[in-house]
mmCIF file of C-alpha atoms in Angstrom:
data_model
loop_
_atom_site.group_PDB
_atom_site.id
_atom_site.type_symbol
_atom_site.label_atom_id
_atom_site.label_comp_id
_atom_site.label_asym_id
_atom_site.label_seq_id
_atom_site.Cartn_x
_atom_site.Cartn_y
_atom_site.Cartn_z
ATOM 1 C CA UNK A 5 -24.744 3.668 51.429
ATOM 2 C CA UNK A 6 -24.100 7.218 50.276
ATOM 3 C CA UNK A 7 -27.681 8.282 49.286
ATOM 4 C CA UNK A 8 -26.181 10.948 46.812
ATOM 5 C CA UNK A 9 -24.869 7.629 44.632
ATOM 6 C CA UNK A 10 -28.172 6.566 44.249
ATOM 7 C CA UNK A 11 -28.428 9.299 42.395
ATOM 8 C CA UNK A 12 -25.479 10.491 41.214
ATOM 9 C CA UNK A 13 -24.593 9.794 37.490
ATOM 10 C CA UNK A 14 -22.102 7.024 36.288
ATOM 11 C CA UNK A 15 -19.028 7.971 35.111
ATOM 12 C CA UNK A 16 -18.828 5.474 32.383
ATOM 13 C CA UNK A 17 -20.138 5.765 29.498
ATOM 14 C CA UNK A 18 -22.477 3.157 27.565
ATOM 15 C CA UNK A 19 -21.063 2.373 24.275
ATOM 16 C CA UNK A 20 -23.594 2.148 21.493
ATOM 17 C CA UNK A 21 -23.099 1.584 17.493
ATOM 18 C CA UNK A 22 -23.758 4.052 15.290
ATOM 19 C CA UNK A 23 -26.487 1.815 13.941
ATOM 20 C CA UNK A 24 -27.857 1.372 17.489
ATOM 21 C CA UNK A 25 -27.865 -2.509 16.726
ATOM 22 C CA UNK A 26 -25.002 -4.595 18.285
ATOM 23 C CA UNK A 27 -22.194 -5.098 16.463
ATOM 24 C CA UNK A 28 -21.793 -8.025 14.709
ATOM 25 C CA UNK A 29 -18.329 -10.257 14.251
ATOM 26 C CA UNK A 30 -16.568 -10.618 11.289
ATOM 27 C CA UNK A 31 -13.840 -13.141 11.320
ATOM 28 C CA UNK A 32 -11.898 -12.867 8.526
ATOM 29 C CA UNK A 33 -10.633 -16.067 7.231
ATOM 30 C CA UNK A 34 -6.925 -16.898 6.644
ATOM 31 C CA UNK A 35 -7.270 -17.216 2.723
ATOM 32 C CA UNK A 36 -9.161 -13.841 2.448
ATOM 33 C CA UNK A 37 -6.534 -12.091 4.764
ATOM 34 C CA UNK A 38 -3.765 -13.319 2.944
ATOM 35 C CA UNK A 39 -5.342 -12.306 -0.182
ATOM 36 C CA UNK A 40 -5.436 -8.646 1.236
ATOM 37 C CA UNK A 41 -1.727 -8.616 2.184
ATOM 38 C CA UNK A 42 -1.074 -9.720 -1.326
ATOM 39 C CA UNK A 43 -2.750 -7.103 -2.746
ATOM 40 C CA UNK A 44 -1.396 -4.777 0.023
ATOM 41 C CA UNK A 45 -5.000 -3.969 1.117
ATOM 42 C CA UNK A 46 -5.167 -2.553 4.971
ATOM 43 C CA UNK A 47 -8.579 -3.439 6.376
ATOM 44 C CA UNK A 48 -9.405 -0.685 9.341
ATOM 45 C CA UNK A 49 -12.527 0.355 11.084
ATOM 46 C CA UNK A 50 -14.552 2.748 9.498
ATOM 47 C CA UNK A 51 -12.131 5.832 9.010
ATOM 48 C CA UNK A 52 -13.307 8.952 6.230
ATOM 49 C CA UNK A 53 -10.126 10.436 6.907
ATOM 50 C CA UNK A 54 -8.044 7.423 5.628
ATOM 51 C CA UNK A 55 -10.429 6.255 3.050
ATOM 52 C CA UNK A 56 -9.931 9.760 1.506
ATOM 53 C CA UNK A 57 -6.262 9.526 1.569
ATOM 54 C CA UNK A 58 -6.115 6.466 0.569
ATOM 55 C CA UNK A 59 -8.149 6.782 -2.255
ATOM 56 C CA UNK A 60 -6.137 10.487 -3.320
ATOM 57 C CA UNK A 61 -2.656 8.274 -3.398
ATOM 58 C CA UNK A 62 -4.297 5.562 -5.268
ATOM 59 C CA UNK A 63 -5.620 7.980 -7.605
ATOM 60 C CA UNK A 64 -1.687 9.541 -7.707
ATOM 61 C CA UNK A 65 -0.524 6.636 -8.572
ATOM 62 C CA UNK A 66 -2.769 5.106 -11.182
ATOM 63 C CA UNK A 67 -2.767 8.351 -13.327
ATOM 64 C CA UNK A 68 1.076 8.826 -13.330
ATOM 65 C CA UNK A 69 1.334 4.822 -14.879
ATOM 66 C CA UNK A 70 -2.050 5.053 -17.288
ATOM 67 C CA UNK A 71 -0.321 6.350 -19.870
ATOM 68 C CA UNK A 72 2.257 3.294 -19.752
ATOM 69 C CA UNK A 73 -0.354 1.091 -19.870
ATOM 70 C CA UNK A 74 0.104 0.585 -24.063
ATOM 71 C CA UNK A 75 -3.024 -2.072 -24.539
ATOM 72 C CA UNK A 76 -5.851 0.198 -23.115
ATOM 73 C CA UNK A 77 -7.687 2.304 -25.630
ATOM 74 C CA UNK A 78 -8.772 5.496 -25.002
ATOM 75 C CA UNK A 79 -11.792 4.692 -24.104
ATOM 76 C CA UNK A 80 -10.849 2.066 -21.277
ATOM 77 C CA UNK A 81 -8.531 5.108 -20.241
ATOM 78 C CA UNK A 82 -10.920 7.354 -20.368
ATOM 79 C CA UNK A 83 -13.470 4.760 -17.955
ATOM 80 C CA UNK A 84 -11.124 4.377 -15.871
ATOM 81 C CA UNK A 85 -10.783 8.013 -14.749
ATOM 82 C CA UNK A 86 -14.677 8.294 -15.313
ATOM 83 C CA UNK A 87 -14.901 5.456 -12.549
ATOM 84 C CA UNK A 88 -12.301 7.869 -10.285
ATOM 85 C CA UNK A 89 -14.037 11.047 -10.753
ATOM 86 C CA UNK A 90 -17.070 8.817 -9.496
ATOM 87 C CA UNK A 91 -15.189 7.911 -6.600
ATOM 88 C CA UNK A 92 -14.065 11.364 -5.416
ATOM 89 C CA UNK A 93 -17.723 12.364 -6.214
ATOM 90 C CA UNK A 94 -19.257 9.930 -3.577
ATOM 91 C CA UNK A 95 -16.760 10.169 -0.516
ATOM 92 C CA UNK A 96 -17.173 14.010 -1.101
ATOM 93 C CA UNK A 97 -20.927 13.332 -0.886
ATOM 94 C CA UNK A 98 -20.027 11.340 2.329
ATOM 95 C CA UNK A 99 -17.969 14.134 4.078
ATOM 96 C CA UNK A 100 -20.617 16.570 3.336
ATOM 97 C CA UNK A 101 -22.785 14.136 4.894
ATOM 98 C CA UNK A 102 -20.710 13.734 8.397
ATOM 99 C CA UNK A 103 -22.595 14.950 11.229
ATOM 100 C CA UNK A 104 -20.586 18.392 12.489
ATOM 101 C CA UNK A 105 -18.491 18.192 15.344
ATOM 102 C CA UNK A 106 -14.587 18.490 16.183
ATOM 103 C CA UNK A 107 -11.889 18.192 13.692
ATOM 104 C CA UNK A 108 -10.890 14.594 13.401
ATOM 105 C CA UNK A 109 -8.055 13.047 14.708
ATOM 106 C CA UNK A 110 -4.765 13.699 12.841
ATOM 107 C CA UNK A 111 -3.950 10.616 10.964
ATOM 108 C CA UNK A 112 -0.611 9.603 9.105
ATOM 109 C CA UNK A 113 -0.327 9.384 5.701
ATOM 110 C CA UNK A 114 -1.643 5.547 4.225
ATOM 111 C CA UNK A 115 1.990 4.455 3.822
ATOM 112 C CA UNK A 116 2.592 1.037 1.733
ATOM 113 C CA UNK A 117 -0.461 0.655 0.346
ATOM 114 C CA UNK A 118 0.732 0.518 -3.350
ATOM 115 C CA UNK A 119 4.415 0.138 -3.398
ATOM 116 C CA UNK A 120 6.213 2.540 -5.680
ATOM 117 C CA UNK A 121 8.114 1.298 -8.968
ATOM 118 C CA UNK A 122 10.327 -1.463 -8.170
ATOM 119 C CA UNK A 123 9.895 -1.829 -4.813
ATOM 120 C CA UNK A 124 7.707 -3.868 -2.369
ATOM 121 C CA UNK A 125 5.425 -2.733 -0.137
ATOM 122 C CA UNK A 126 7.587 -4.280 3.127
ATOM 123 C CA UNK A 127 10.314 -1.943 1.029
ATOM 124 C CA UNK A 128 7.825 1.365 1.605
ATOM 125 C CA UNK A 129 6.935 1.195 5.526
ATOM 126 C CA UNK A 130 4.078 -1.551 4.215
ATOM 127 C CA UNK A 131 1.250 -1.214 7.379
ATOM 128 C CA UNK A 132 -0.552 -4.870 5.723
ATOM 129 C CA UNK A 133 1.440 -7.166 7.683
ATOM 130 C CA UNK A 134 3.541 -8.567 4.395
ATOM 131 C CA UNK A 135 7.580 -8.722 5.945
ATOM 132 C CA UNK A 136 10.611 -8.287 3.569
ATOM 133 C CA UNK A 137 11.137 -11.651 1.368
ATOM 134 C CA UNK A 138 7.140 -12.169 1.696
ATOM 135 C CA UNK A 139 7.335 -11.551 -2.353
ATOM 136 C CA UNK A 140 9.990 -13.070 -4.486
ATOM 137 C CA UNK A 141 13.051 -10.851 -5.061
ATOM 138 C CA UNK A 142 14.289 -8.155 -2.936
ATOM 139 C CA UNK A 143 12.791 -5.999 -6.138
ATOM 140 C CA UNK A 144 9.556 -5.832 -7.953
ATOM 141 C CA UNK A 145 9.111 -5.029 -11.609
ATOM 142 C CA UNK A 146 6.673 -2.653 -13.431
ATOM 143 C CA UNK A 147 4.595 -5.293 -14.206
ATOM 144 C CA UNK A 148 3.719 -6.741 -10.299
ATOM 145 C CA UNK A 149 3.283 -3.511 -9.298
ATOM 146 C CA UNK A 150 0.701 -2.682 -11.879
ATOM 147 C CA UNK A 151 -0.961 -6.106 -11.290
ATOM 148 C CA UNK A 152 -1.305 -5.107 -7.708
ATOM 149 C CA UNK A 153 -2.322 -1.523 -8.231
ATOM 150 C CA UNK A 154 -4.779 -2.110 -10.943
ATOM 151 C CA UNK A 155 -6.294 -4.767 -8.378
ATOM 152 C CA UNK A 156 -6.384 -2.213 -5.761
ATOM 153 C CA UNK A 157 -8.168 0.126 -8.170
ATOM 154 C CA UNK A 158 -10.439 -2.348 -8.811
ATOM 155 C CA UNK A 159 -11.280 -2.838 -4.690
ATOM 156 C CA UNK A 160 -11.934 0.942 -4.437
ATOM 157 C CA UNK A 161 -14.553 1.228 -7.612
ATOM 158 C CA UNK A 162 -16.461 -2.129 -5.897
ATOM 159 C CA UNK A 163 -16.458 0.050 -2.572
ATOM 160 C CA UNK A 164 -17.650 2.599 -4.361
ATOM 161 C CA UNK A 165 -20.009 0.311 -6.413
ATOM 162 C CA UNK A 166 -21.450 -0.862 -3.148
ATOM 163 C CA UNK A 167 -22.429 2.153 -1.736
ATOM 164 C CA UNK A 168 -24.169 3.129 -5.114
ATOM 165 C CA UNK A 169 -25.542 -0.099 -4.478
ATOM 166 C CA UNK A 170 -27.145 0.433 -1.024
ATOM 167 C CA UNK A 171 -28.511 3.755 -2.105
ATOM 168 C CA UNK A 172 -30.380 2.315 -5.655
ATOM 169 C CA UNK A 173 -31.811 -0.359 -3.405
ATOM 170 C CA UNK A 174 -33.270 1.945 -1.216
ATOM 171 C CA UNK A 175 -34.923 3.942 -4.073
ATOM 172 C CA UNK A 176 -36.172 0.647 -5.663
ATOM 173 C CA UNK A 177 -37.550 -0.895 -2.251
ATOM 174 C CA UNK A 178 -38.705 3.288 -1.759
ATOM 175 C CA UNK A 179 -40.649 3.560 -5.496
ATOM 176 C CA UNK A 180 -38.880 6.630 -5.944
ATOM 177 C CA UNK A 181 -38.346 6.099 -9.774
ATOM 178 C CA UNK A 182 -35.959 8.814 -11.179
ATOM 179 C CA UNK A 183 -33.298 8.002 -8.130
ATOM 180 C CA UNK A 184 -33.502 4.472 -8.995
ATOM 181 C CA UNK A 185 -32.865 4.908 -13.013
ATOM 182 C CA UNK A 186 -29.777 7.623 -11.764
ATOM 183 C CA UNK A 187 -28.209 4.931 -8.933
ATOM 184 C CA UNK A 188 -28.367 2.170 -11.867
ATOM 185 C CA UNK A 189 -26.933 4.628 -14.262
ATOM 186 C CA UNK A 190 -23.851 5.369 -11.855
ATOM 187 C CA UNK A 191 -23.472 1.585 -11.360
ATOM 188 C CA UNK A 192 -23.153 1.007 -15.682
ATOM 189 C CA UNK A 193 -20.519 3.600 -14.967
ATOM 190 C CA UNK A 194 -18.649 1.759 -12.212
ATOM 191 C CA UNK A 195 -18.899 -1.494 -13.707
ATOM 192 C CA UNK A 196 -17.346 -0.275 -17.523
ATOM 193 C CA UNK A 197 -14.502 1.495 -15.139
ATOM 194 C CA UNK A 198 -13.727 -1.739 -12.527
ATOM 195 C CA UNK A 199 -14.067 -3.446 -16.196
ATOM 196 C CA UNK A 200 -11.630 -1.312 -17.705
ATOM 197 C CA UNK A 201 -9.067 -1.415 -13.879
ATOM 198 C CA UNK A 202 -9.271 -5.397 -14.850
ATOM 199 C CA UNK A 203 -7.702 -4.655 -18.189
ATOM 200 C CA UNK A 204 -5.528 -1.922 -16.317
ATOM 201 C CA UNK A 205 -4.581 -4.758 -13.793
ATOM 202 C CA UNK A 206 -3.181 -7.368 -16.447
ATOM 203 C CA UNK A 207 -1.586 -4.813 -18.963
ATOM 204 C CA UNK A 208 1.269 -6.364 -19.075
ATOM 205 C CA UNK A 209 2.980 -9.212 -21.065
ATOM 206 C CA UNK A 210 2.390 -12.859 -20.654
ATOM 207 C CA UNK A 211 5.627 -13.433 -20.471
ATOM 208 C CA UNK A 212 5.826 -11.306 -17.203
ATOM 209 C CA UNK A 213 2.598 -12.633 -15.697
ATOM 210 C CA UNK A 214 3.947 -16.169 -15.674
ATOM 211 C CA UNK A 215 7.125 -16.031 -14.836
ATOM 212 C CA UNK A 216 6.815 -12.995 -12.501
ATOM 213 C CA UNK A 217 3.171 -11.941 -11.128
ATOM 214 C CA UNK A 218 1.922 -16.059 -11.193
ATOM 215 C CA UNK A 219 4.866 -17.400 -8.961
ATOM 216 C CA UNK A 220 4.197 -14.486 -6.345
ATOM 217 C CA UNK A 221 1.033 -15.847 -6.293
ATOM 218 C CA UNK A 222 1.857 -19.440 -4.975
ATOM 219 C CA UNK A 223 3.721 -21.051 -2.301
ATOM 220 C CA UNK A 224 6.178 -20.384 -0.378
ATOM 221 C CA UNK A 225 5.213 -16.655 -0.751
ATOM 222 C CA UNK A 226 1.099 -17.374 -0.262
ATOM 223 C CA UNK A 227 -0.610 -20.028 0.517
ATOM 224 C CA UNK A 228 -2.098 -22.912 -2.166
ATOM 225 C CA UNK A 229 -5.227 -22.172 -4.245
ATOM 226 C CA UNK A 230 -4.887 -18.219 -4.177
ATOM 227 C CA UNK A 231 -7.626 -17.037 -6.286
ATOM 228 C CA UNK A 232 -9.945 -13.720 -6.240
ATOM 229 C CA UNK A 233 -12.685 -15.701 -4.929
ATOM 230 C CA UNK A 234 -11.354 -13.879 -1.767
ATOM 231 C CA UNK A 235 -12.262 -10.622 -2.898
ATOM 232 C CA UNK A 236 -14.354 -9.422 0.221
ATOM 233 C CA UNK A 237 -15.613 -6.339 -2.061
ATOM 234 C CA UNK A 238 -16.614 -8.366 -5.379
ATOM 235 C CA UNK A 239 -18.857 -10.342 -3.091
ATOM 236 C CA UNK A 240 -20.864 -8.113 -1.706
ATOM 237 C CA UNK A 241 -21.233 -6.610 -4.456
ATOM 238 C CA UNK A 242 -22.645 -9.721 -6.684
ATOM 239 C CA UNK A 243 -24.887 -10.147 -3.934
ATOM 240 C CA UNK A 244 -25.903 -6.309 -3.897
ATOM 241 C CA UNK A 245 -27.196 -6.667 -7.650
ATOM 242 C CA UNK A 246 -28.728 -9.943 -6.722
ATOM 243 C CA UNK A 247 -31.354 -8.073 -4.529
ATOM 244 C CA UNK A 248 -31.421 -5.158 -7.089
ATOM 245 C CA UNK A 249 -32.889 -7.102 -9.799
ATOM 246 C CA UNK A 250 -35.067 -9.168 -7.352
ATOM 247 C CA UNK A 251 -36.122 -5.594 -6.532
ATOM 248 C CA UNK A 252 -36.709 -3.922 -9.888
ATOM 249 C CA UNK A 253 -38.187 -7.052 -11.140
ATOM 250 C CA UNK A 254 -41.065 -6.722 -7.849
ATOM 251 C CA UNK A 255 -41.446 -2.946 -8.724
ATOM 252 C CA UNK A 256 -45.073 -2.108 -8.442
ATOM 253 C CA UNK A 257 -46.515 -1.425 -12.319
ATOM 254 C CA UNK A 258 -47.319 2.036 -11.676
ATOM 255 C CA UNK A 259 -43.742 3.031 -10.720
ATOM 256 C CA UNK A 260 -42.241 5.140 -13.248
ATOM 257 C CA UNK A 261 -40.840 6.534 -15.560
ATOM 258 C CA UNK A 262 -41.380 2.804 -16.438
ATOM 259 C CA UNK A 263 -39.022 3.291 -19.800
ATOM 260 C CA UNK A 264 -35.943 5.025 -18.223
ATOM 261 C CA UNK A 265 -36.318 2.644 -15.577
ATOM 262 C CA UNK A 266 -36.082 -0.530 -18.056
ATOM 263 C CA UNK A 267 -33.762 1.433 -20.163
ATOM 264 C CA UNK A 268 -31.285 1.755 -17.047
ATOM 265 C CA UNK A 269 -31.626 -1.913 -16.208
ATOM 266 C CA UNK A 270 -30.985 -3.380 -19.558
ATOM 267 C CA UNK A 271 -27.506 -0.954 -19.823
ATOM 268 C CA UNK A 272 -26.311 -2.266 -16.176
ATOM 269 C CA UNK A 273 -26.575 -5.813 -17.612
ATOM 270 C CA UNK A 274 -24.780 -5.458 -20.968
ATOM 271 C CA UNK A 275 -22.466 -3.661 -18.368
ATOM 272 C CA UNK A 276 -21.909 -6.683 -16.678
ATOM 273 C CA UNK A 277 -22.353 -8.482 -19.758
ATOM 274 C CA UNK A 278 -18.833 -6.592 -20.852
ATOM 275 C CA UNK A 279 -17.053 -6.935 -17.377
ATOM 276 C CA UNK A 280 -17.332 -10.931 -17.403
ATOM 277 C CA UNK A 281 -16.436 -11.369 -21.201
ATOM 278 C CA UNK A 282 -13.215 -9.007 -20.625
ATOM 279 C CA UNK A 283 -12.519 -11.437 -17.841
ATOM 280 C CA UNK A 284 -12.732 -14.507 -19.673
ATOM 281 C CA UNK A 285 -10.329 -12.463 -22.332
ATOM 282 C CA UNK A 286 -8.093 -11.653 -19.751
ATOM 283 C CA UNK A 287 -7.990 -15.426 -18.523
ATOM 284 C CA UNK A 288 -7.054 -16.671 -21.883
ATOM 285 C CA UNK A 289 -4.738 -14.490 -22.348
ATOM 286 C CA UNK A 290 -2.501 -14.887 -19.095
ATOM 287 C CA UNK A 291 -3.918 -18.614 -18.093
ATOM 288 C CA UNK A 292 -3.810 -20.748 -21.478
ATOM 289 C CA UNK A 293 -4.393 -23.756 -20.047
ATOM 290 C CA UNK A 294 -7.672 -22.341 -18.510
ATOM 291 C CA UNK A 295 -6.294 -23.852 -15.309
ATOM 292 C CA UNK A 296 -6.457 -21.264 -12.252
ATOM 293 C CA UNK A 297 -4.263 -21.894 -9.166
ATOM 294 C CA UNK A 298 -7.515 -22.401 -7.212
ATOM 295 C CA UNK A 299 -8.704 -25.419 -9.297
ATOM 296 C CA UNK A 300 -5.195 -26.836 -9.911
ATOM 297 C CA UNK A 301 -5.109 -26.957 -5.986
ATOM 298 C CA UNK A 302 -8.656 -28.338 -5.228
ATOM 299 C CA UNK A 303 -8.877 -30.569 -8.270
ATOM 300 C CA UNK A 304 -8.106 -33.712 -6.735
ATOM 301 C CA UNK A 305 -10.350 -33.385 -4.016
ATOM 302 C CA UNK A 306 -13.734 -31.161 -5.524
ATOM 303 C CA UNK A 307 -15.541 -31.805 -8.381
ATOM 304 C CA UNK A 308 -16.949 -28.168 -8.376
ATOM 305 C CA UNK A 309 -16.454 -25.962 -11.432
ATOM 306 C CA UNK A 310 -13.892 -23.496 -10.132
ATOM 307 C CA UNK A 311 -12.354 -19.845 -11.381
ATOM 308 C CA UNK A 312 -11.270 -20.118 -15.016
ATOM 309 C CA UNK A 313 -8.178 -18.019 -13.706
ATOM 310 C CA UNK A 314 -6.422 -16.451 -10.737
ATOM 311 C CA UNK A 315 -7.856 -12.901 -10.083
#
C-alpha cells in the first residue's frame, strides 16, 4: 500500500443535515398527496428561493381577485392582507437570517401553482403531477379557482403560523416573557387572517360549490372520502398549540409580565374560538346536509364522528 493514502484525504465528502441529526422519512400517504395535487400544492425540499416566489405569486394573485370576493367585509379583507404582510415579514426575517455564502442557484419561476382564471393548472405548465382531464371540464370557472387559491392561501398563513409557532414555544419553554406575549400576539393575527382565507376560499355561491367545486372533489377525478383532514400544515399546527398551552399553562409563577402574558393567551383562544365557528358557518352553508364526503364514504364501515364538511 501507498503510505501517502494512509494519509491522504478522501475525496468524498460526508453528508451531514443541517440539524446534524439523521434525517428522518416522511412517507407521504396517497390520500394526503392527492389532496396536494388537488389543491395544486408542490411539496419540495427546503428551498427560500421558491418559497419566496411562491409566496410573491400567491400574493399576486389573491389581491387582484379580493376585491371580487363580494361576501367579505372589510375587515376579513383587511385580515387577510394583515395575515400577508405577516408572511412577507417572516420569510424576510428568514433571508436575513441565511448564513452568507454564494448566490443561490437560479430557479424557474413556480409555474402552475394557482391556475389563472378559467384555466387548470395541467392548462398552465402545472409542476403537481395533476394531467389534463384530472379536473372536470377542459375549463375551470371563477369559483374553483378561488376555492383552490383561497385554500392555498390558507396553507401558506399555517406555514407561516408554524414557524411563529416554533419560535413562541421556545420563548415559553425559555421564560423569556415579553417574546412569548409578542409570538402569541402574531399567532391571534394569523389565525383571524387563515380565518378570514377560509371565508376567502368558499366566497362563492352554493349553487357553484355543488354542482362545480364538490364534484371535482370526488371520483373519478380524486379518490373517495377527500376531506381536509389531509391538510399536512393544519396538523402540525393543532399540535403546535397543543404544546403551547401545555407550556404556558407550566410557566413558572414568577414569569412575567404575568397580565400581558394571560391577556395574549385568552385573545389566541377567542381567535381560535372565531376560526372554528366560521367553519361550522361555512359548512352549513355549502354542506346542508352536514354530510362531508369523508363521512359519507366511511359511514358504513366507522362509527367515528367525522368532518362536518369537506375542507
Amino acid at each position: 500500500m501507498n503510505p501517502e493514502s494512509r494519509v491522504r484525504p478522501s475525496t468524498t465528502a460526508a453528508v451531514l443535515p443541517e440539524d446534524s441529526r439523521i434525517p428522518r422519512s416522511h412517507p407521504q400517504s396517497g390520500a394526503t398527496a392527492e389532496y396536494d395535487r388537488y389543491f395544486h400544492i408542490l411539496r419540495t425540499p427546503p428551498d427560500l428561493c421558491a418559497w419566496t416566489r411562491s409566496c410573491l405569486g400567491l400574493q399576486e394573485a389573491v389581491l387582484a381577485d379580493l376585491a371580487h370576493a363580494p361576501s367579505l367585509d372589510d375587515g376579513q379583507r383587511a385580515d387577510i392582507l394583515t395575515g400577508l404582510l405577516y408572511t412577507s415579514s417572516a420569510t424576510l426575517a428568514s433571508w436575513l437570517r441565511t448564513t452568507p455564502g454564494p448566490a443561490p442557484e437560479h430557479h424557474e419561476p413556480f409555474a402552475g401553482a394557482r391556475p389563472g382564471p378559467g384555466r387548470s393548472g395541467a392548462d398552465q405548465g402545472d409542476q403537481s403531477g395533476v394531467e389534463q382531464g384530472d379536473q372536470p371540464g377542459a375549463e375551470q370557472g371563477d369559483a374553483l379557482r378561488r376555492w383552490k387559491l383561497g385554500h392555498q392561501l390558507f396553507h401558506v398563513l399555517l406555514a407561516t403560523m408554524n414557524t411563529v409557532l416554533d419560535e413562541t414555544l421556545t420563548a415559553a419553554q425559555d421564560n423569556q416573557g415579553p417574546s412569548l406575549v409578542q409570538g402569541m400576539e402574531r399567532l391571534r393575527v394569523l389565525y383571524d387572517a387563515a380565518t378570514a382565507a377560509m371565508t376567502y376560499a368558499s366566497d362563492v355561491p352554493t349553487a357553484a360549490y355543488q354542482d362545480e367545486i364538490r364534484p371535482s372533489m370526488r371520483p373519478p377525478f380524486v379518490g373517495p372520502g377527500f376531506s381536509g383532514v389531509f391538510n399536512r400544515e393544519h396538523r402540525a399546527m393543532t399540535i403546535g398549540m397543543r404544546r403551547l398551552r401545555r407550556a404556558v399553562k407550566d410557566l413558572p409563577p414568577e414569569t412575567g409580565p404575568v397580565d400581558e402574558i394571560r391577556h395574549a393567551a385568552l385573545s389566541l383562544d377567542a381567535a381560535q374560538s372565531r376560526n372554528h365557528s366560521g367553519h361550522v358557518k361555512i359548512c352549513e352553508r355549502c354542506v346542508p346536509s352536514g354530510t362531508s364526503l369523508l363521512r359519507h364514504h366511511l359511514a358504513q364501515s366507522s362509527p367515528r364522528e367525522e368532518p362536518l364538511c369537506d375542507s
